[in-house]
Short mmCIF file of N, CA and C in Angstrom, two decimals:
data_model
loop_
_atom_site.label_atom_id
_atom_site.label_comp_id
_atom_site.label_asym_id
_atom_site.label_seq_id
_atom_site.Cartn_x
_atom_site.Cartn_y
_atom_site.Cartn_z
N MET A 16 4.19 -11.96 17.29
CA MET A 16 3.32 -12.86 18.00
C MET A 16 4.14 -13.91 18.71
N LYS A 17 3.76 -14.20 19.89
CA LYS A 17 4.45 -15.24 20.63
C LYS A 17 3.76 -16.57 20.37
N MET A 18 4.59 -17.60 20.25
CA MET A 18 4.04 -18.93 20.04
C MET A 18 4.27 -19.75 21.28
N LYS A 19 3.26 -20.45 21.68
CA LYS A 19 3.36 -21.33 22.82
C LYS A 19 2.96 -22.72 22.34
N VAL A 20 3.83 -23.69 22.61
CA VAL A 20 3.56 -25.04 22.16
C VAL A 20 3.08 -25.86 23.35
N LYS A 21 1.90 -26.42 23.20
CA LYS A 21 1.37 -27.31 24.22
C LYS A 21 1.72 -28.73 23.82
N SER A 22 2.38 -29.44 24.70
CA SER A 22 2.76 -30.81 24.40
C SER A 22 1.75 -31.76 24.99
N ASN A 23 1.39 -32.70 24.21
CA ASN A 23 0.46 -33.74 24.59
C ASN A 23 1.02 -35.02 24.01
N PRO A 24 0.99 -36.12 24.74
CA PRO A 24 1.57 -37.33 24.17
C PRO A 24 0.88 -37.78 22.88
N LEU A 25 -0.40 -37.45 22.71
CA LEU A 25 -1.12 -37.87 21.51
C LEU A 25 -0.95 -36.89 20.36
N ARG A 26 -0.92 -35.61 20.66
CA ARG A 26 -0.78 -34.60 19.60
C ARG A 26 -0.13 -33.35 20.16
N THR A 27 0.49 -32.61 19.27
CA THR A 27 1.12 -31.35 19.65
C THR A 27 0.27 -30.23 19.08
N GLN A 28 0.00 -29.23 19.91
CA GLN A 28 -0.87 -28.14 19.49
C GLN A 28 -0.11 -26.83 19.64
N VAL A 29 -0.17 -26.01 18.61
CA VAL A 29 0.47 -24.70 18.63
C VAL A 29 -0.60 -23.65 18.85
N VAL A 30 -0.40 -22.82 19.87
CA VAL A 30 -1.36 -21.76 20.18
C VAL A 30 -0.65 -20.43 19.96
N LEU A 31 -1.27 -19.57 19.14
CA LEU A 31 -0.70 -18.25 18.88
C LEU A 31 -1.35 -17.25 19.81
N LYS A 32 -0.53 -16.47 20.48
CA LYS A 32 -1.06 -15.41 21.34
C LYS A 32 -0.97 -14.10 20.59
N LYS A 33 -2.07 -13.39 20.53
CA LYS A 33 -2.08 -12.10 19.87
C LYS A 33 -1.49 -11.05 20.81
N PRO A 34 -0.69 -10.15 20.25
CA PRO A 34 -0.18 -9.07 21.11
C PRO A 34 -1.33 -8.13 21.50
N LYS A 35 -1.19 -7.53 22.65
CA LYS A 35 -2.24 -6.62 23.11
C LYS A 35 -2.27 -5.38 22.23
N MET A 36 -3.50 -4.91 21.98
CA MET A 36 -3.66 -3.73 21.13
C MET A 36 -3.46 -2.48 21.98
N ASP A 37 -2.76 -1.51 21.40
CA ASP A 37 -2.60 -0.25 22.12
C ASP A 37 -3.81 0.65 21.86
N LEU A 38 -3.82 1.81 22.46
CA LEU A 38 -4.96 2.71 22.39
C LEU A 38 -5.21 3.19 20.95
N TRP A 39 -4.14 3.44 20.19
CA TRP A 39 -4.28 3.93 18.82
C TRP A 39 -4.95 2.89 17.93
N GLU A 40 -4.57 1.62 18.09
CA GLU A 40 -5.18 0.56 17.29
C GLU A 40 -6.65 0.39 17.64
N LYS A 41 -6.97 0.51 18.92
CA LYS A 41 -8.36 0.41 19.34
C LYS A 41 -9.19 1.57 18.79
N ALA A 42 -8.58 2.76 18.69
CA ALA A 42 -9.28 3.92 18.16
C ALA A 42 -9.52 3.77 16.65
N ASN A 43 -8.58 3.12 15.96
CA ASN A 43 -8.71 2.96 14.50
C ASN A 43 -9.57 1.77 14.10
N MET A 44 -9.95 0.93 15.05
CA MET A 44 -10.76 -0.24 14.72
C MET A 44 -12.10 0.14 14.08
N PRO A 45 -12.87 1.11 14.62
CA PRO A 45 -14.12 1.48 13.93
C PRO A 45 -13.89 2.04 12.52
N LEU A 46 -12.77 2.74 12.32
CA LEU A 46 -12.47 3.25 10.98
C LEU A 46 -12.23 2.12 10.00
N LYS A 47 -11.54 1.08 10.44
CA LYS A 47 -11.30 -0.07 9.56
C LYS A 47 -12.60 -0.77 9.23
N ILE A 48 -13.47 -0.90 10.22
CA ILE A 48 -14.76 -1.55 9.99
C ILE A 48 -15.61 -0.71 9.03
N ALA A 49 -15.61 0.61 9.23
CA ALA A 49 -16.37 1.50 8.34
C ALA A 49 -15.82 1.45 6.91
N GLU A 50 -14.51 1.36 6.78
CA GLU A 50 -13.90 1.27 5.46
C GLU A 50 -14.30 -0.04 4.76
N THR A 51 -14.33 -1.13 5.52
CA THR A 51 -14.74 -2.41 4.95
C THR A 51 -16.20 -2.36 4.49
N VAL A 52 -17.06 -1.78 5.32
CA VAL A 52 -18.48 -1.67 4.97
C VAL A 52 -18.64 -0.79 3.72
N GLN A 53 -17.88 0.30 3.65
CA GLN A 53 -17.96 1.20 2.50
C GLN A 53 -17.49 0.49 1.22
N ASN A 54 -16.44 -0.31 1.32
CA ASN A 54 -15.96 -1.04 0.14
C ASN A 54 -16.99 -2.05 -0.34
N LYS A 55 -17.64 -2.74 0.60
CA LYS A 55 -18.68 -3.71 0.21
C LYS A 55 -19.87 -3.00 -0.42
N ALA A 56 -20.27 -1.83 0.13
CA ALA A 56 -21.38 -1.07 -0.44
C ALA A 56 -21.03 -0.59 -1.85
N LYS A 57 -19.77 -0.18 -2.06
CA LYS A 57 -19.33 0.23 -3.40
C LYS A 57 -19.39 -0.94 -4.38
N MET A 58 -19.01 -2.12 -3.91
CA MET A 58 -19.06 -3.30 -4.77
C MET A 58 -20.50 -3.60 -5.19
N VAL A 59 -21.43 -3.50 -4.24
CA VAL A 59 -22.84 -3.75 -4.54
C VAL A 59 -23.37 -2.71 -5.52
N SER A 60 -23.02 -1.44 -5.30
CA SER A 60 -23.50 -0.39 -6.21
C SER A 60 -22.87 -0.54 -7.60
N ASP A 61 -21.61 -1.01 -7.66
CA ASP A 61 -20.98 -1.27 -8.96
C ASP A 61 -21.73 -2.34 -9.73
N TYR A 62 -22.14 -3.40 -9.04
CA TYR A 62 -22.91 -4.44 -9.72
C TYR A 62 -24.25 -3.90 -10.20
N GLY A 63 -24.87 -3.00 -9.42
CA GLY A 63 -26.12 -2.38 -9.86
C GLY A 63 -25.91 -1.53 -11.11
N GLU A 64 -24.82 -0.74 -11.14
CA GLU A 64 -24.52 0.07 -12.31
C GLU A 64 -24.21 -0.81 -13.52
N ARG A 65 -23.48 -1.89 -13.29
CA ARG A 65 -23.15 -2.80 -14.39
C ARG A 65 -24.42 -3.41 -14.98
N PHE A 66 -25.37 -3.81 -14.10
CA PHE A 66 -26.62 -4.37 -14.59
C PHE A 66 -27.41 -3.33 -15.37
N GLU A 67 -27.41 -2.10 -14.87
CA GLU A 67 -28.10 -1.02 -15.59
C GLU A 67 -27.48 -0.81 -16.97
N ASN A 68 -26.14 -0.77 -17.02
CA ASN A 68 -25.46 -0.59 -18.30
C ASN A 68 -25.64 -1.80 -19.22
N LEU A 69 -25.81 -2.98 -18.62
CA LEU A 69 -26.08 -4.17 -19.43
C LEU A 69 -27.42 -4.05 -20.12
N THR A 70 -28.43 -3.54 -19.43
CA THR A 70 -29.75 -3.40 -20.04
C THR A 70 -29.83 -2.17 -20.95
N ASN A 71 -28.87 -1.25 -20.85
CA ASN A 71 -28.84 -0.07 -21.72
C ASN A 71 -28.06 -0.31 -23.01
N TRP A 72 -27.64 -1.55 -23.26
CA TRP A 72 -26.88 -1.91 -24.46
C TRP A 72 -25.55 -1.16 -24.54
N THR A 73 -24.89 -0.95 -23.40
CA THR A 73 -23.58 -0.32 -23.42
C THR A 73 -22.57 -1.21 -24.13
N ARG A 74 -22.61 -2.51 -23.83
CA ARG A 74 -21.81 -3.50 -24.54
C ARG A 74 -22.79 -4.38 -25.32
N PRO A 75 -23.01 -4.07 -26.61
CA PRO A 75 -24.03 -4.79 -27.37
C PRO A 75 -23.81 -6.30 -27.45
N SER A 76 -22.56 -6.74 -27.53
CA SER A 76 -22.32 -8.18 -27.65
C SER A 76 -22.75 -8.92 -26.39
N VAL A 77 -22.43 -8.38 -25.23
CA VAL A 77 -22.80 -9.04 -23.98
C VAL A 77 -24.31 -9.01 -23.79
N THR A 78 -24.94 -7.89 -24.14
CA THR A 78 -26.40 -7.79 -24.01
C THR A 78 -27.09 -8.73 -24.98
N ALA A 79 -26.53 -8.91 -26.17
CA ALA A 79 -27.12 -9.84 -27.13
C ALA A 79 -27.03 -11.27 -26.61
N VAL A 80 -25.90 -11.63 -25.99
CA VAL A 80 -25.78 -12.97 -25.40
C VAL A 80 -26.82 -13.15 -24.31
N LEU A 81 -27.03 -12.13 -23.48
CA LEU A 81 -28.04 -12.20 -22.43
C LEU A 81 -29.43 -12.39 -23.03
N CYS A 82 -29.75 -11.67 -24.09
CA CYS A 82 -31.06 -11.81 -24.74
C CYS A 82 -31.26 -13.21 -25.30
N VAL A 83 -30.22 -13.77 -25.93
CA VAL A 83 -30.32 -15.12 -26.47
C VAL A 83 -30.54 -16.12 -25.34
N LEU A 84 -29.79 -15.97 -24.23
CA LEU A 84 -29.96 -16.88 -23.09
C LEU A 84 -31.36 -16.78 -22.51
N LEU A 85 -31.89 -15.57 -22.40
CA LEU A 85 -33.25 -15.41 -21.89
C LEU A 85 -34.28 -16.03 -22.84
N ALA A 86 -34.06 -15.89 -24.13
CA ALA A 86 -35.00 -16.49 -25.10
C ALA A 86 -34.96 -18.01 -25.02
N VAL A 87 -33.76 -18.58 -24.94
CA VAL A 87 -33.64 -20.04 -24.81
C VAL A 87 -34.27 -20.51 -23.51
N GLY A 88 -34.01 -19.79 -22.43
CA GLY A 88 -34.62 -20.14 -21.15
C GLY A 88 -36.13 -20.09 -21.19
N THR A 89 -36.67 -19.10 -21.88
CA THR A 89 -38.12 -18.98 -22.01
C THR A 89 -38.70 -20.16 -22.78
N VAL A 90 -38.05 -20.54 -23.88
CA VAL A 90 -38.54 -21.67 -24.68
C VAL A 90 -38.46 -22.96 -23.87
N VAL A 91 -37.36 -23.16 -23.15
CA VAL A 91 -37.22 -24.37 -22.32
C VAL A 91 -38.31 -24.41 -21.26
N MET A 92 -38.59 -23.27 -20.63
CA MET A 92 -39.62 -23.22 -19.59
C MET A 92 -41.01 -23.46 -20.17
N MET A 93 -41.22 -23.16 -21.43
CA MET A 93 -42.53 -23.41 -22.05
C MET A 93 -42.79 -24.90 -22.23
N PHE A 94 -41.73 -25.66 -22.56
CA PHE A 94 -41.92 -27.07 -22.90
C PHE A 94 -41.63 -28.04 -21.75
N ILE A 95 -40.81 -27.64 -20.80
CA ILE A 95 -40.47 -28.53 -19.68
C ILE A 95 -40.98 -27.89 -18.39
N PRO A 96 -41.77 -28.61 -17.60
CA PRO A 96 -42.31 -28.03 -16.37
C PRO A 96 -41.21 -27.71 -15.35
N LEU A 97 -41.49 -26.73 -14.51
CA LEU A 97 -40.51 -26.25 -13.54
C LEU A 97 -40.13 -27.33 -12.54
N ASN A 98 -41.08 -28.16 -12.11
CA ASN A 98 -40.74 -29.17 -11.11
C ASN A 98 -39.77 -30.21 -11.67
N ILE A 99 -39.84 -30.51 -12.96
CA ILE A 99 -38.89 -31.44 -13.55
C ILE A 99 -37.50 -30.79 -13.64
N LEU A 100 -37.45 -29.52 -14.02
CA LEU A 100 -36.16 -28.82 -14.08
C LEU A 100 -35.52 -28.73 -12.70
N ALA A 101 -36.32 -28.44 -11.67
CA ALA A 101 -35.79 -28.37 -10.30
C ALA A 101 -35.29 -29.75 -9.86
N PHE A 102 -36.03 -30.79 -10.18
CA PHE A 102 -35.61 -32.14 -9.82
C PHE A 102 -34.27 -32.49 -10.49
N LEU A 103 -34.15 -32.20 -11.77
CA LEU A 103 -32.91 -32.51 -12.49
C LEU A 103 -31.72 -31.72 -11.94
N GLY A 104 -31.95 -30.44 -11.64
CA GLY A 104 -30.87 -29.63 -11.08
C GLY A 104 -30.42 -30.12 -9.72
N LEU A 105 -31.37 -30.43 -8.85
CA LEU A 105 -31.01 -30.95 -7.52
C LEU A 105 -30.36 -32.32 -7.61
N GLU A 106 -30.84 -33.15 -8.49
CA GLU A 106 -30.24 -34.48 -8.67
C GLU A 106 -28.79 -34.35 -9.13
N PHE A 107 -28.55 -33.44 -10.04
CA PHE A 107 -27.17 -33.21 -10.52
C PHE A 107 -26.27 -32.75 -9.38
N GLN A 108 -26.76 -31.79 -8.56
CA GLN A 108 -25.94 -31.26 -7.47
C GLN A 108 -25.63 -32.35 -6.45
N PHE A 109 -26.63 -33.10 -6.03
CA PHE A 109 -26.40 -34.13 -5.01
C PHE A 109 -25.53 -35.26 -5.55
N THR A 110 -25.71 -35.63 -6.80
CA THR A 110 -24.87 -36.67 -7.38
C THR A 110 -23.42 -36.20 -7.46
N LYS A 111 -23.23 -34.96 -7.87
CA LYS A 111 -21.88 -34.42 -7.98
C LYS A 111 -21.20 -34.37 -6.62
N ARG A 112 -21.93 -33.91 -5.59
CA ARG A 112 -21.36 -33.84 -4.25
C ARG A 112 -21.05 -35.23 -3.71
N GLY A 113 -21.97 -36.17 -3.94
CA GLY A 113 -21.75 -37.53 -3.45
C GLY A 113 -20.56 -38.18 -4.11
N LEU A 114 -20.44 -38.03 -5.42
CA LEU A 114 -19.30 -38.61 -6.12
C LEU A 114 -18.00 -37.95 -5.70
N ARG A 115 -18.04 -36.65 -5.48
CA ARG A 115 -16.84 -35.94 -5.05
C ARG A 115 -16.45 -36.37 -3.64
N LYS A 116 -17.43 -36.57 -2.78
CA LYS A 116 -17.16 -36.92 -1.38
C LYS A 116 -16.52 -38.31 -1.29
N TYR A 117 -16.98 -39.22 -2.11
CA TYR A 117 -16.48 -40.59 -2.01
C TYR A 117 -15.35 -40.89 -2.96
N GLY A 118 -14.74 -39.85 -3.53
CA GLY A 118 -13.46 -40.01 -4.18
C GLY A 118 -13.45 -40.41 -5.63
N ILE A 119 -14.48 -40.08 -6.37
CA ILE A 119 -14.41 -40.32 -7.80
C ILE A 119 -13.43 -39.31 -8.38
N ALA A 120 -12.40 -39.79 -9.06
CA ALA A 120 -11.27 -38.95 -9.42
C ALA A 120 -11.61 -37.89 -10.46
N PHE A 121 -12.48 -38.19 -11.41
CA PHE A 121 -12.70 -37.24 -12.50
C PHE A 121 -13.46 -35.99 -12.05
N LEU A 122 -14.13 -36.03 -10.90
CA LEU A 122 -14.81 -34.84 -10.40
C LEU A 122 -14.00 -34.11 -9.34
N ARG A 123 -12.92 -34.67 -8.90
CA ARG A 123 -12.12 -34.04 -7.86
C ARG A 123 -11.05 -33.18 -8.52
N LYS A 124 -11.14 -31.88 -8.34
CA LYS A 124 -10.18 -30.95 -8.92
C LYS A 124 -9.62 -30.10 -7.78
N PRO A 125 -8.40 -30.39 -7.32
CA PRO A 125 -7.88 -29.68 -6.15
C PRO A 125 -7.59 -28.20 -6.39
N HIS A 126 -7.26 -27.83 -7.61
CA HIS A 126 -6.90 -26.44 -7.89
C HIS A 126 -7.98 -25.74 -8.69
N HIS A 127 -9.22 -26.15 -8.49
CA HIS A 127 -10.34 -25.61 -9.24
C HIS A 127 -10.67 -24.19 -8.77
N VAL A 128 -10.78 -23.27 -9.71
CA VAL A 128 -11.21 -21.91 -9.42
C VAL A 128 -12.69 -21.83 -9.73
N PRO A 129 -13.53 -21.43 -8.78
CA PRO A 129 -14.96 -21.40 -9.06
C PRO A 129 -15.29 -20.39 -10.16
N PHE A 130 -16.17 -20.78 -11.06
CA PHE A 130 -16.56 -19.94 -12.18
C PHE A 130 -18.05 -19.65 -12.05
N GLU A 131 -18.39 -18.40 -11.97
CA GLU A 131 -19.78 -17.99 -11.83
C GLU A 131 -20.16 -17.16 -13.05
N PRO A 132 -20.84 -17.76 -14.02
CA PRO A 132 -21.13 -17.07 -15.29
C PRO A 132 -21.87 -15.75 -15.16
N PRO A 133 -22.91 -15.62 -14.30
CA PRO A 133 -23.58 -14.31 -14.25
C PRO A 133 -22.66 -13.19 -13.77
N ILE A 134 -21.83 -13.49 -12.79
CA ILE A 134 -20.91 -12.45 -12.28
C ILE A 134 -19.84 -12.15 -13.31
N GLU A 135 -19.35 -13.17 -14.00
CA GLU A 135 -18.35 -12.94 -15.04
C GLU A 135 -18.93 -12.10 -16.17
N MET A 136 -20.21 -12.32 -16.50
CA MET A 136 -20.85 -11.53 -17.56
C MET A 136 -20.98 -10.07 -17.11
N LEU A 137 -21.34 -9.87 -15.84
CA LEU A 137 -21.47 -8.50 -15.35
C LEU A 137 -20.12 -7.80 -15.27
N LYS A 138 -19.03 -8.54 -15.03
CA LYS A 138 -17.71 -7.91 -14.94
C LYS A 138 -17.25 -7.38 -16.29
N ARG A 139 -17.81 -7.88 -17.37
CA ARG A 139 -17.42 -7.40 -18.70
C ARG A 139 -18.08 -6.07 -19.05
N VAL A 140 -19.12 -5.71 -18.33
CA VAL A 140 -19.84 -4.46 -18.59
C VAL A 140 -19.25 -3.39 -17.68
N PRO A 141 -18.92 -2.20 -18.21
CA PRO A 141 -18.28 -1.17 -17.38
C PRO A 141 -19.28 -0.48 -16.45
N THR A 142 -18.75 0.04 -15.34
CA THR A 142 -19.55 0.88 -14.46
C THR A 142 -19.59 2.28 -15.06
N ASN A 143 -20.33 3.17 -14.42
CA ASN A 143 -20.42 4.55 -14.94
C ASN A 143 -19.06 5.25 -14.88
N GLU A 144 -18.31 5.02 -13.80
CA GLU A 144 -16.97 5.62 -13.69
C GLU A 144 -16.06 5.14 -14.80
N GLU A 145 -16.09 3.84 -15.08
CA GLU A 145 -15.24 3.29 -16.14
C GLU A 145 -15.65 3.83 -17.51
N ARG A 146 -16.95 4.02 -17.72
CA ARG A 146 -17.40 4.59 -18.99
C ARG A 146 -16.88 6.01 -19.16
N ILE A 147 -16.91 6.80 -18.10
CA ILE A 147 -16.41 8.19 -18.17
C ILE A 147 -14.92 8.18 -18.46
N GLN A 148 -14.17 7.29 -17.79
CA GLN A 148 -12.73 7.22 -18.03
C GLN A 148 -12.43 6.78 -19.46
N GLN A 149 -13.20 5.84 -19.99
CA GLN A 149 -12.98 5.40 -21.37
C GLN A 149 -13.33 6.52 -22.36
N ALA A 150 -14.33 7.32 -22.05
CA ALA A 150 -14.70 8.41 -22.95
C ALA A 150 -13.60 9.48 -22.97
N ARG A 151 -12.93 9.69 -21.85
CA ARG A 151 -11.84 10.66 -21.81
C ARG A 151 -10.64 10.18 -22.60
N VAL A 152 -10.37 8.90 -22.54
CA VAL A 152 -9.18 8.35 -23.18
C VAL A 152 -9.37 8.25 -24.69
N GLN A 153 -10.52 7.76 -25.14
CA GLN A 153 -10.74 7.53 -26.56
C GLN A 153 -11.28 8.78 -27.23
N PRO A 154 -10.58 9.29 -28.25
CA PRO A 154 -11.10 10.45 -28.98
C PRO A 154 -12.26 10.04 -29.87
N SER A 155 -13.08 11.00 -30.21
CA SER A 155 -14.22 10.69 -31.09
C SER A 155 -13.70 10.44 -32.50
N GLU A 156 -14.55 9.86 -33.35
CA GLU A 156 -14.13 9.55 -34.72
C GLU A 156 -13.93 10.81 -35.54
N GLU A 157 -14.68 11.87 -35.25
CA GLU A 157 -14.50 13.12 -35.99
C GLU A 157 -13.12 13.70 -35.73
N THR A 158 -12.66 13.64 -34.48
CA THR A 158 -11.33 14.14 -34.15
C THR A 158 -10.27 13.33 -34.87
N VAL A 159 -10.43 12.02 -34.92
CA VAL A 159 -9.47 11.16 -35.61
C VAL A 159 -9.46 11.49 -37.10
N GLN A 160 -10.63 11.70 -37.72
CA GLN A 160 -10.72 12.03 -39.14
C GLN A 160 -10.01 13.36 -39.42
N GLU A 161 -10.24 14.34 -38.54
CA GLU A 161 -9.59 15.64 -38.74
C GLU A 161 -8.09 15.52 -38.65
N GLN A 162 -7.59 14.70 -37.71
CA GLN A 162 -6.15 14.57 -37.55
C GLN A 162 -5.53 13.80 -38.72
N LEU A 163 -6.28 12.84 -39.27
CA LEU A 163 -5.73 12.07 -40.38
C LEU A 163 -5.59 12.92 -41.65
N PHE A 164 -6.59 13.76 -41.91
CA PHE A 164 -6.58 14.53 -43.15
C PHE A 164 -6.11 15.97 -42.96
N LYS A 165 -5.52 16.26 -41.83
CA LYS A 165 -5.02 17.61 -41.58
C LYS A 165 -3.70 17.79 -42.33
N SER A 166 -3.65 18.81 -43.13
CA SER A 166 -2.44 19.06 -43.91
C SER A 166 -1.49 19.94 -43.11
N PRO A 167 -0.24 19.55 -43.04
CA PRO A 167 0.72 20.39 -42.32
C PRO A 167 1.08 21.65 -43.10
N TYR A 168 0.66 21.75 -44.38
CA TYR A 168 1.04 22.87 -45.21
C TYR A 168 -0.02 23.96 -45.29
N LYS A 169 -1.09 23.81 -44.52
CA LYS A 169 -2.13 24.84 -44.56
C LYS A 169 -1.60 26.12 -43.93
N THR A 170 -1.89 27.21 -44.56
CA THR A 170 -1.48 28.50 -44.02
C THR A 170 -2.72 29.31 -43.78
N ASN A 171 -2.55 30.46 -43.18
CA ASN A 171 -3.67 31.34 -42.90
C ASN A 171 -4.32 31.80 -44.22
N ARG A 172 -3.52 31.99 -45.26
CA ARG A 172 -4.04 32.43 -46.54
C ARG A 172 -4.98 31.37 -47.15
N ASN A 173 -4.56 30.09 -47.04
CA ASN A 173 -5.40 29.01 -47.57
C ASN A 173 -6.69 28.88 -46.77
N LEU A 174 -6.62 29.09 -45.47
CA LEU A 174 -7.81 29.00 -44.63
C LEU A 174 -8.78 30.12 -44.93
N ALA A 175 -8.25 31.32 -45.21
CA ALA A 175 -9.11 32.45 -45.50
C ALA A 175 -9.82 32.26 -46.83
N ALA A 176 -9.16 31.61 -47.80
CA ALA A 176 -9.76 31.41 -49.12
C ALA A 176 -10.85 30.33 -49.05
N ALA A 177 -10.72 29.41 -48.12
CA ALA A 177 -11.68 28.31 -48.04
C ALA A 177 -12.93 28.72 -47.39
#
């Protein structure tokens, strides 16, 4: 890429010029776009499969946490009206943004990584492909039992007598 510097007495501005695309790159542009769309569609379908596996008790611990959270949410909704909960949530968001905007130090975290609990919970549940791969890797308990108690001294004669 070529760089061109525009000089201005008040400020200096750097403008990057993109190189011209050749015919091959122009031909591959729709393929790149289609690949991006396909990857996003796969991500959406993976989340759908994860949610299905979450409700099928594939990971019992994660599903139990979800059930407890839903039960607590139901009890809270029974005793506290929705408009009060919405007011408190919005008040918290606006207060947090206002304090962050005007420089309150304890809320300003420059290296903060956003944490989204529902997505993190879904990431712990495997997709159907991951379940199949895990089933191939992990032997069943019967196979493990047979291998543990398999005697290296068994002969055909002992097998015939049994």
